[in-house]
XYZ file of C-alpha atoms in Angstrom:
592
model
C -1.278 16.346 -16.316
C 2.085 14.606 -16.430
C 3.590 14.561 -19.916
C 5.324 11.269 -19.224
C 3.471 8.262 -20.619
C 4.848 5.268 -18.767
C 8.540 5.252 -19.711
C 7.909 7.063 -22.984
C 7.978 10.755 -23.802
C 4.746 12.066 -25.265
C 4.648 12.574 -29.030
C 2.367 14.736 -31.138
C -0.897 13.123 -32.318
C -2.856 14.737 -35.162
C -6.540 15.587 -34.464
C -7.990 12.893 -36.741
C -5.906 10.124 -35.179
C -6.753 11.457 -31.717
C -10.499 11.174 -32.366
C -10.092 7.652 -33.682
C -8.092 6.681 -30.593
C -10.710 8.335 -28.358
C -13.472 6.215 -29.852
C -11.449 3.016 -30.023
C -10.359 3.044 -26.380
C -13.990 3.727 -25.434
C -15.275 0.945 -27.671
C -13.251 -1.741 -25.869
C -15.071 -1.636 -22.502
C -18.352 -1.065 -24.343
C -17.848 -4.263 -26.388
C -16.764 -6.238 -23.343
C -19.790 -4.951 -21.441
C -22.119 -6.237 -24.157
C -20.520 -9.689 -23.931
C -20.714 -9.653 -20.132
C -24.459 -9.011 -20.242
C -24.958 -11.825 -22.766
C -22.936 -14.444 -20.919
C -23.469 -13.781 -17.186
C -25.625 -16.230 -15.217
C -27.088 -13.823 -12.644
C -29.845 -11.293 -13.406
C -27.895 -8.915 -11.207
C -25.399 -8.718 -14.055
C -27.381 -9.203 -17.253
C -30.458 -7.211 -16.146
C -29.577 -5.027 -13.163
C -26.093 -4.144 -14.501
C -24.315 -4.294 -11.154
C -20.837 -4.020 -12.667
C -18.348 -1.701 -14.312
C -15.948 -2.449 -17.149
C -12.849 -0.409 -17.825
C -9.273 0.101 -18.888
C -6.577 1.650 -16.686
C -2.949 2.321 -17.425
C -0.010 0.640 -15.702
C -0.326 3.081 -12.781
C -4.039 2.472 -12.300
C -5.216 5.689 -13.985
C -8.577 5.403 -15.708
C -8.463 5.332 -19.509
C -12.097 4.488 -20.279
C -15.166 2.991 -18.628
C -18.123 1.284 -20.280
C -21.195 3.492 -20.433
C -23.784 1.325 -18.684
C -22.076 0.278 -15.454
C -22.953 1.665 -12.033
C -21.837 5.240 -11.248
C -20.957 3.912 -7.773
C -17.818 2.497 -9.396
C -16.922 5.835 -11.022
C -14.346 6.762 -8.390
C -11.965 4.456 -10.248
C -12.607 1.371 -8.121
C -10.764 -0.516 -10.826
C -7.696 1.687 -10.463
C -7.701 1.266 -6.686
C -7.678 -2.508 -7.102
C -4.810 -2.393 -9.582
C -2.746 -0.130 -7.328
C -3.199 -2.560 -4.436
C -2.190 -5.474 -6.654
C 0.956 -3.679 -7.759
C 1.804 -2.914 -4.149
C 1.230 -6.552 -3.222
C 3.122 -8.248 -6.054
C 5.473 -5.485 -7.168
C 5.532 -4.019 -10.676
C 7.209 -7.159 -11.997
C 4.936 -9.559 -10.113
C 1.864 -9.351 -12.366
C 2.685 -10.747 -15.787
C 1.167 -11.767 -19.086
C -1.288 -14.589 -18.427
C -2.110 -13.552 -14.844
C -5.577 -12.567 -13.615
C -5.959 -10.948 -10.179
C -9.073 -10.554 -8.019
C -9.762 -8.463 -4.916
C -12.681 -7.311 -2.787
C -10.624 -5.972 0.115
C -12.623 -3.384 2.082
C -9.466 -1.584 3.167
C -8.676 -0.956 -0.509
C -12.056 -0.500 -2.157
C -14.145 0.762 0.761
C -17.326 -0.966 -0.398
C -19.113 -4.181 0.404
C -17.382 -7.504 -0.118
C -19.682 -8.533 -2.973
C -17.945 -5.998 -5.230
C -15.050 -8.007 -6.655
C -12.579 -6.455 -9.096
C -10.922 -8.792 -11.609
C -8.144 -7.556 -13.883
C -5.451 -8.790 -16.244
C -2.435 -6.995 -17.782
C -2.166 -5.869 -21.370
C 1.427 -5.986 -22.604
C 3.485 -4.513 -25.413
C 5.562 -6.568 -27.833
C 8.390 -6.737 -25.285
C 6.100 -8.271 -22.670
C 6.020 -5.118 -20.531
C 2.741 -4.355 -18.742
C 1.335 -1.077 -20.081
C -2.331 -1.299 -19.033
C -4.924 -3.462 -17.316
C -8.333 -4.611 -18.499
C -10.659 -4.885 -15.517
C -14.231 -5.670 -14.508
C -15.812 -5.070 -11.113
C -18.866 -7.233 -10.640
C -21.304 -7.906 -7.810
C -20.815 -11.543 -6.809
C -24.217 -12.939 -5.907
C -23.186 -14.638 -2.643
C -19.814 -14.950 -0.917
C -20.868 -16.384 2.431
C -21.465 -14.402 5.563
C -24.305 -14.293 8.037
C -27.151 -13.666 5.592
C -28.019 -14.990 2.121
C -26.586 -12.665 -0.503
C -23.880 -11.678 1.994
C -24.592 -7.942 1.908
C -28.287 -7.768 2.830
C -28.177 -7.964 6.601
C -29.353 -4.688 8.115
C -27.934 -5.491 11.558
C -24.403 -6.793 10.958
C -21.817 -5.166 13.216
C -18.495 -6.082 11.578
C -17.277 -6.864 8.086
C -16.366 -10.441 9.026
C -20.090 -11.246 9.177
C -20.508 -10.224 5.529
C -18.487 -12.807 3.606
C -14.965 -13.785 2.674
C -12.293 -11.169 2.043
C -9.992 -11.693 -0.901
C -7.090 -9.275 -1.129
C -5.205 -9.228 -4.427
C -4.803 -12.926 -5.188
C -4.231 -14.560 -8.561
C -7.249 -16.400 -9.926
C -5.181 -17.300 -12.993
C -1.395 -17.628 -12.988
C 0.568 -17.950 -16.221
C -2.627 -18.839 -18.156
C -3.563 -21.583 -15.666
C -6.577 -21.297 -13.365
C -5.573 -21.593 -9.710
C -7.740 -24.496 -8.565
C -7.293 -23.756 -4.870
C -8.755 -20.252 -5.220
C -11.713 -21.567 -7.207
C -12.404 -24.153 -4.490
C -12.335 -21.510 -1.773
C -14.791 -19.377 -3.713
C -17.091 -22.296 -4.497
C -17.230 -23.498 -0.891
C -18.016 -20.015 0.421
C -21.106 -19.403 -1.712
C -24.688 -20.526 -1.271
C -25.091 -20.235 -5.054
C -21.852 -21.684 -6.447
C -23.187 -22.602 -9.882
C -24.538 -19.134 -10.602
C -21.502 -17.439 -9.083
C -18.979 -19.524 -11.034
C -20.924 -18.765 -14.215
C -20.684 -15.050 -13.522
C -16.979 -15.398 -12.740
C -16.395 -17.118 -16.061
C -18.174 -14.288 -17.887
C -16.085 -11.765 -15.952
C -12.889 -13.654 -16.791
C -13.644 -13.916 -20.500
C -14.456 -10.213 -20.572
C -11.091 -9.336 -19.062
C -9.246 -11.555 -21.526
C -11.136 -10.186 -24.529
C -10.528 -6.567 -23.519
C -6.836 -7.240 -22.991
C -6.498 -8.648 -26.539
C -8.407 -5.718 -28.045
C -6.148 -3.215 -26.291
C -3.008 -5.072 -27.347
C -4.282 -4.882 -30.925
C -4.429 -1.096 -30.581
C -0.852 -1.121 -29.321
C 0.236 -2.976 -32.443
C -1.741 -0.679 -34.724
C -0.571 2.680 -33.364
C 2.564 1.922 -31.397
C 2.847 2.555 -27.696
C 4.054 6.162 -27.921
C 1.234 7.320 -30.212
C -1.509 5.401 -28.386
C -0.578 6.626 -24.929
C 0.109 10.141 -26.158
C -3.447 10.105 -27.481
C -4.746 8.895 -24.114
C -2.798 11.647 -22.348
C -4.355 14.211 -24.700
C -7.828 12.840 -23.927
C -7.127 13.222 -20.203
C -5.972 16.807 -20.704
C -9.057 17.686 -22.736
C -11.381 16.203 -20.119
C -9.570 18.057 -17.331
C -9.749 21.348 -19.218
C -13.501 20.909 -19.750
C -13.998 20.013 -16.088
C -12.007 22.994 -14.832
C -13.810 25.351 -17.200
C -17.122 24.135 -15.793
C -16.013 24.745 -12.212
C -14.509 28.141 -13.045
C -17.936 29.298 -14.247
C -19.286 28.926 -10.683
C -18.814 31.923 -8.343
C -16.200 31.279 -5.676
C -17.669 30.521 -2.278
C -18.797 27.917 0.218
C -22.138 26.262 -0.483
C -23.779 24.090 2.171
C -26.716 21.741 2.621
C -27.989 19.492 5.412
C -30.077 16.342 5.244
C -30.209 13.136 7.250
C -30.662 9.380 6.988
C -33.331 7.368 8.808
C -31.138 5.052 10.911
C -28.300 2.526 10.777
C -30.433 -0.603 11.207
C -29.466 -0.979 14.886
C -30.206 2.366 16.579
C -33.498 2.651 14.734
C -34.655 5.871 16.408
C -31.384 7.722 15.849
C -31.174 9.884 12.737
C -27.865 10.189 10.884
C -26.841 13.784 10.029
C -25.490 14.519 6.558
C -23.996 18.035 6.696
C -21.932 18.881 3.635
C -20.154 21.955 2.275
C -18.813 22.500 -1.233
C -15.970 24.998 -1.604
C -15.419 26.528 -5.022
C -12.146 28.341 -5.584
C -11.119 29.010 -9.151
C -11.218 25.650 -10.910
C -11.153 23.572 -7.712
C -14.226 21.690 -6.449
C -13.721 20.590 -2.844
C -16.351 18.621 -0.924
C -16.071 18.866 2.865
C -17.595 15.950 4.806
C -16.125 16.955 8.172
C -19.542 17.408 9.816
C -21.281 14.201 8.751
C -22.085 11.468 11.281
C -19.412 9.234 12.735
C -18.932 5.579 11.788
C -22.161 3.641 12.313
C -22.814 0.485 14.306
C -24.816 -1.001 11.449
C -23.756 -1.908 7.887
C -24.286 1.467 6.209
C -20.624 2.467 6.260
C -18.149 2.876 3.436
C -14.452 3.647 3.228
C -13.117 7.031 2.189
C -12.302 5.948 -1.371
C -15.441 3.859 -1.865
C -17.762 6.276 -0.067
C -16.796 9.937 0.281
C -14.826 10.106 -2.968
C -17.461 8.155 -4.887
C -20.236 10.500 -3.751
C -18.200 13.615 -4.527
C -17.274 12.409 -7.996
C -20.803 11.360 -8.940
C -22.255 14.689 -7.779
C -19.519 16.515 -9.677
C -20.279 14.534 -12.821
C -23.990 15.334 -12.637
C -23.301 19.031 -12.144
C -20.320 19.725 -14.385
C -19.716 17.032 -17.036
C -22.837 14.882 -17.394
C -22.112 13.990 -21.028
C -18.336 13.498 -20.912
C -17.162 9.860 -20.884
C -15.587 9.071 -17.536
C -11.788 8.973 -17.384
C -8.936 10.165 -15.197
C -9.058 13.732 -16.451
C -12.744 14.273 -15.662
C -12.220 14.258 -11.931
C -8.985 16.243 -11.678
C -10.709 19.293 -10.063
C -12.428 17.190 -7.363
C -11.001 16.788 -3.888
C -12.455 15.640 -0.585
C -11.964 16.585 3.062
C -13.060 13.976 5.575
C -11.561 12.852 8.878
C -11.153 9.128 9.461
C -13.891 7.391 11.420
C -16.898 8.940 9.674
C -19.555 6.729 8.076
C -18.068 7.621 4.693
C -14.495 6.974 5.893
C -15.027 3.934 8.092
C -12.342 1.482 9.160
C -12.177 -1.873 7.310
C -13.516 -3.884 10.266
C -16.752 -1.880 10.301
C -19.787 -3.449 8.596
C -20.067 -2.296 4.973
C -22.753 -4.634 3.601
C -25.258 -1.882 2.760
C -22.642 0.787 2.033
C -24.552 1.928 -1.051
C -27.833 2.755 0.704
C -26.744 6.175 2.107
C -24.819 7.299 -0.980
C -27.742 8.570 -3.120
C -28.774 10.845 -0.243
C -25.187 12.056 0.141
C -24.985 12.751 -3.605
C -28.396 14.468 -3.544
C -27.210 16.666 -0.673
C -24.031 17.724 -2.510
C -26.068 18.588 -5.592
C -28.635 20.523 -3.534
C -25.838 22.558 -1.941
C -25.175 24.036 -5.383
C -28.803 25.080 -6.065
C -28.201 28.812 -5.563
C -25.030 28.856 -7.614
C -26.347 26.618 -10.414
C -30.149 26.966 -10.525
C -30.330 25.688 -14.103
C -28.474 22.463 -13.190
C -30.009 21.526 -9.812
C -33.353 19.790 -9.464
C -35.362 19.202 -6.307
C -34.569 16.085 -4.288
C -34.956 12.643 -5.857
C -36.266 9.533 -4.098
C -32.671 8.550 -3.178
C -33.674 5.202 -1.688
C -32.303 1.919 -2.933
C -35.513 0.395 -1.610
C -33.811 -3.004 -1.495
C -36.078 -6.033 -1.448
C -34.730 -9.586 -1.590
C -35.966 -13.153 -1.244
C -33.980 -16.280 -0.430
C -34.953 -19.898 0.118
C -35.524 -23.256 -1.551
C -37.680 -23.342 -4.657
C -40.636 -25.662 -3.876
C -40.721 -26.928 -7.483
C -37.031 -27.448 -8.324
C -35.745 -27.953 -4.799
C -32.828 -25.628 -5.600
C -31.698 -22.781 -3.394
C -32.539 -19.382 -4.858
C -31.646 -15.797 -4.100
C -32.976 -12.682 -5.815
C -32.946 -9.028 -4.942
C -33.797 -5.817 -6.702
C -34.103 -2.148 -5.831
C -36.904 0.342 -6.247
C -37.587 2.818 -9.016
C -38.876 6.199 -7.853
C -39.314 9.817 -8.826
C -36.651 12.445 -9.444
C -37.133 16.118 -8.657
C -38.806 18.843 -10.650
C -36.476 21.544 -11.971
C -36.369 25.024 -13.433
C -37.087 23.599 -16.884
C -39.847 21.070 -16.217
C -41.381 18.185 -14.304
C -39.282 15.552 -12.622
C -38.677 12.291 -14.433
C -39.217 8.737 -13.352
C -39.529 6.116 -12.332
C -35.770 5.690 -12.284
C -33.323 4.264 -9.812
C -31.076 6.563 -7.810
C -28.192 8.859 -8.664
C -25.938 6.015 -7.566
C -27.385 3.725 -10.233
C -27.508 5.821 -13.397
C -29.924 4.303 -15.881
C -29.828 0.653 -14.841
C -33.104 -1.163 -15.149
C -35.578 -3.144 -13.106
C -35.231 -6.900 -13.288
C -38.195 -7.618 -15.605
C -41.345 -9.208 -14.213
C -40.977 -12.063 -16.704
C -37.487 -12.902 -15.420
C -38.557 -12.825 -11.772
C -41.564 -15.067 -12.357
C -39.670 -17.471 -14.623
C -36.693 -18.004 -12.319
C -38.069 -17.649 -8.800
C -41.143 -18.729 -6.752
C -42.578 -15.210 -6.838
C -45.476 -13.563 -8.622
C -45.534 -9.835 -9.325
C -49.163 -8.973 -8.621
C -48.850 -5.380 -9.788
C -46.317 -2.705 -10.644
C -47.928 0.689 -11.029
C -47.681 4.416 -10.453
C -48.215 5.663 -6.915
C -50.729 8.541 -7.179
C -50.010 11.721 -5.201
C -46.457 10.559 -4.447
C -44.811 13.387 -6.395
C -43.949 16.637 -4.637
C -46.236 19.420 -5.842
C -44.870 22.479 -7.590
C -44.935 24.640 -10.652
C -43.054 21.654 -11.971
C -43.955 18.546 -9.979
C -41.611 15.723 -9.099
C -41.564 12.388 -10.862
C -43.897 9.749 -9.443
C -43.031 6.879 -7.164
C -44.273 3.342 -7.745
C -46.061 0.503 -5.982
C -44.812 -3.049 -6.559
C -46.610 -6.035 -5.007
C -44.932 -9.469 -4.908
C -46.676 -12.662 -3.800
C -44.514 -15.361 -2.286
C -45.150 -18.860 -3.663
C -42.883 -20.838 -1.341
C -41.435 -20.529 2.145
C -38.454 -18.183 2.191
C -37.004 -15.164 3.936
C -37.067 -11.558 2.800
C -34.729 -8.651 3.498
C -35.772 -5.026 3.083
C -33.849 -1.744 3.271
C -35.631 1.536 2.536
C -34.354 5.067 3.196
C -35.491 8.691 3.258
C -38.765 8.035 5.071
C -38.104 10.726 7.681
C -36.234 13.001 5.252
C -38.407 12.816 2.144
C -37.200 14.307 -1.165
C -37.173 18.059 -0.664
C -38.752 20.677 -2.865
C -37.038 23.784 -4.206
C -38.267 27.356 -4.581
C -41.541 26.642 -2.780
C -42.104 23.148 -4.151
C -43.449 20.355 -1.936
C -41.640 17.236 -0.717
C -42.240 13.831 -2.274
C -44.239 11.233 -0.353
C -41.739 8.881 1.338
C -41.382 5.214 0.486
C -41.423 2.097 2.650
C -42.102 -1.645 2.486
C -45.204 -3.487 3.657
C -45.508 -7.143 4.628
C -48.938 -8.757 4.757
C -49.142 -12.380 5.955
C -52.119 -14.386 4.686
C -55.186 -13.618 6.788
C -53.419 -10.999 8.926
C -53.026 -7.245 8.912
C -50.136 -5.589 7.099
C -46.971 -4.446 8.845
C -44.722 -1.621 7.628
C -40.927 -1.881 7.492
C -37.976 0.317 6.612
C -35.167 -2.126 7.371
C -35.345 -5.822 8.260
C -33.135 -8.888 7.755
C -34.231 -12.474 7.032
C -37.924 -11.970 7.805
C -39.639 -15.371 7.484
C -42.458 -15.328 4.929
C -44.874 -18.044 3.799
C -46.714 -19.005 0.600
C -49.440 -16.510 -0.238
C -47.899 -13.657 1.768
C -47.553 -10.290 0.048
C -44.585 -7.916 0.118
C -45.298 -4.441 -1.238
C -42.580 -1.911 -2.003
C -43.643 1.738 -2.149
C -41.109 4.148 -3.622
C -41.058 7.899 -3.119
C -41.825 10.595 -5.621
C -39.408 13.420 -6.320
C -39.658 16.899 -4.823
C -41.465 19.709 -6.611
C -39.991 22.942 -7.978
C -41.692 26.296 -7.517
C -45.091 27.135 -6.066
C -47.850 24.664 -6.995
C -50.179 27.651 -7.413
C -48.082 28.694 -10.427
C -48.579 25.379 -12.242
C -50.550 25.683 -15.455
C -54.113 24.468 -14.759
C -54.021 22.438 -17.967
C -51.078 20.430 -16.648
C -52.929 19.796 -13.379
C -55.937 18.563 -15.339
C -53.738 16.279 -17.456
C -52.152 14.815 -14.307
C -55.584 14.154 -12.835
C -56.855 12.443 -15.977
C -53.690 10.326 -16.120
C -54.209 9.230 -12.516
C -51.013 10.882 -11.261
C -52.865 13.032 -8.717
C -56.209 12.941 -6.933
C -59.071 15.448 -7.063
C -58.131 16.465 -3.520
C -54.550 17.303 -4.544
C -55.753 19.256 -7.572
C -58.078 21.298 -5.354
C -56.110 21.662 -2.122
C -52.524 21.844 -3.379
C -52.808 23.272 -6.885
C -56.034 25.202 -6.377
C -57.526 23.924 -9.642
C -61.290 23.354 -9.822
C -62.587 20.989 -12.484
C -66.093 20.324 -13.690
C -67.630 16.850 -13.828
C -66.398 16.574 -17.421
C -62.832 17.491 -16.346
C -62.968 20.977 -17.800
C -61.199 23.776 -15.944
C -63.510 26.176 -14.135
C -61.416 29.307 -14.617
C -63.376 31.549 -12.239
C -63.514 28.974 -9.430
C -59.836 28.175 -9.950
C -58.826 31.828 -9.626
C -60.892 32.145 -6.452
C -59.480 28.941 -4.962
C -55.881 29.950 -5.690
C -56.391 33.310 -4.035
C -57.764 31.535 -0.958
C -54.727 29.274 -0.773
C -52.334 32.203 -1.204
C -53.975 34.032 1.682
C -53.613 30.947 3.920
C -49.925 30.499 3.100
């Protein structure tokens, strides 16, 4: 790493002070994050956690990120925004009291709802030394469909909302009324959106003050020398992790269902990981080209994001994210791929393919890192959204959530779940109570999906079934993935059962969907979201019969699965028939 810290030469920082600085710079985004969740208006922020909070230095290098934001923002989306702002205004053009916003696809490479807001932190001389920033999903910014990003058939980014490239929301401590008016008039939900913006703004201002307090306490040279040391330590740990992997090229292929327009055309995801010394290079040269539909992302918001998240899972899962963590990671991808799409391409559902891409990178490393790689996870956002006018309040409403599903079994045990995808981290479902209190919807059930987990010595985590009844006329949008490429097993394990959505109008038969935009639904209709289970690890005939019995009693598997997949025979009182089980397993081995 560079030993220059801004315009100051690095100084020595004793170990005790360094650890205090490490925790204090991490505590700032964590504190701001807690405030953001308490003050935001939209459940997407305070429940779903569709945001990231962080500090970057004056060059846009990541100092610290809050721990509960989306991994999809890990590729330093905040730093990209700051770099574009500095290029737009010049290093002297962003000053104390300014707040800048941007959602520019050409910069961030993600959908337009992801808006980065940042403000400078200054030293006692008024020089900008860092930026406090928050990227947040804005609930609606215009476009063809409610929610802006939920159309499965958009064909260009201009159909997906307004583009805001590095403009000042606040200038010299004064809100820019014209920008606020533009935002307000381009949203179907202006009250909720402006509330979220205010929470985002206050978070930026609070974080800036907290960082400036650290500057006063330690002095600029000591504080930034400590940050530089933290970066070096993270890089050393990352490179040591990569160096432990044998040099070589590791490959994996998977595919996506479709792009929402060419529904019968699968999308190849062919990826290689090259390990050489302490370098971790992800080669996306052979993935599919840019798509007609809205499942594209830019290089920085797509390919680099996926590579960094996969790297983090494999090498440094417990290290707080900062600039040093990702120093060994590089990406090869030609322009014009669906993970390096041009800015005019539709990006509304950019995030839907990324869990599969991440899963594929991780799976490529299974031979080299068997203790770190699990079988495939459900990898489907399983987006389901509802928009319309509330029949009781008369107000326009918009809500969407994504599915929880199973993760893969591994060398050490059963898969976990239900969780969201590798692109989400540990963010939660929007609670049933919140959905039913705020929107004309009733959650009829939310339960395990039996037999959805891939079988194996260690089975996958289970998928779920969630049934929602519509209580007023509205439209729904759905976007599921990995139906035709279900979560794979490893070492003889079975695949998970794929997920999908089901729409059942009152008095009519149910219809299945993977992707649909603005489907008209009526009061009493049911929308059911089925999520996939994770893949299994190892032969199911090697699973301990007691574990099979426990799964059956818990309702995770059926009698048929116990008998025909695991070869376990139970008595009427759910006791294991050891002789019959041994016979049945031998029969299944002979058939294999």
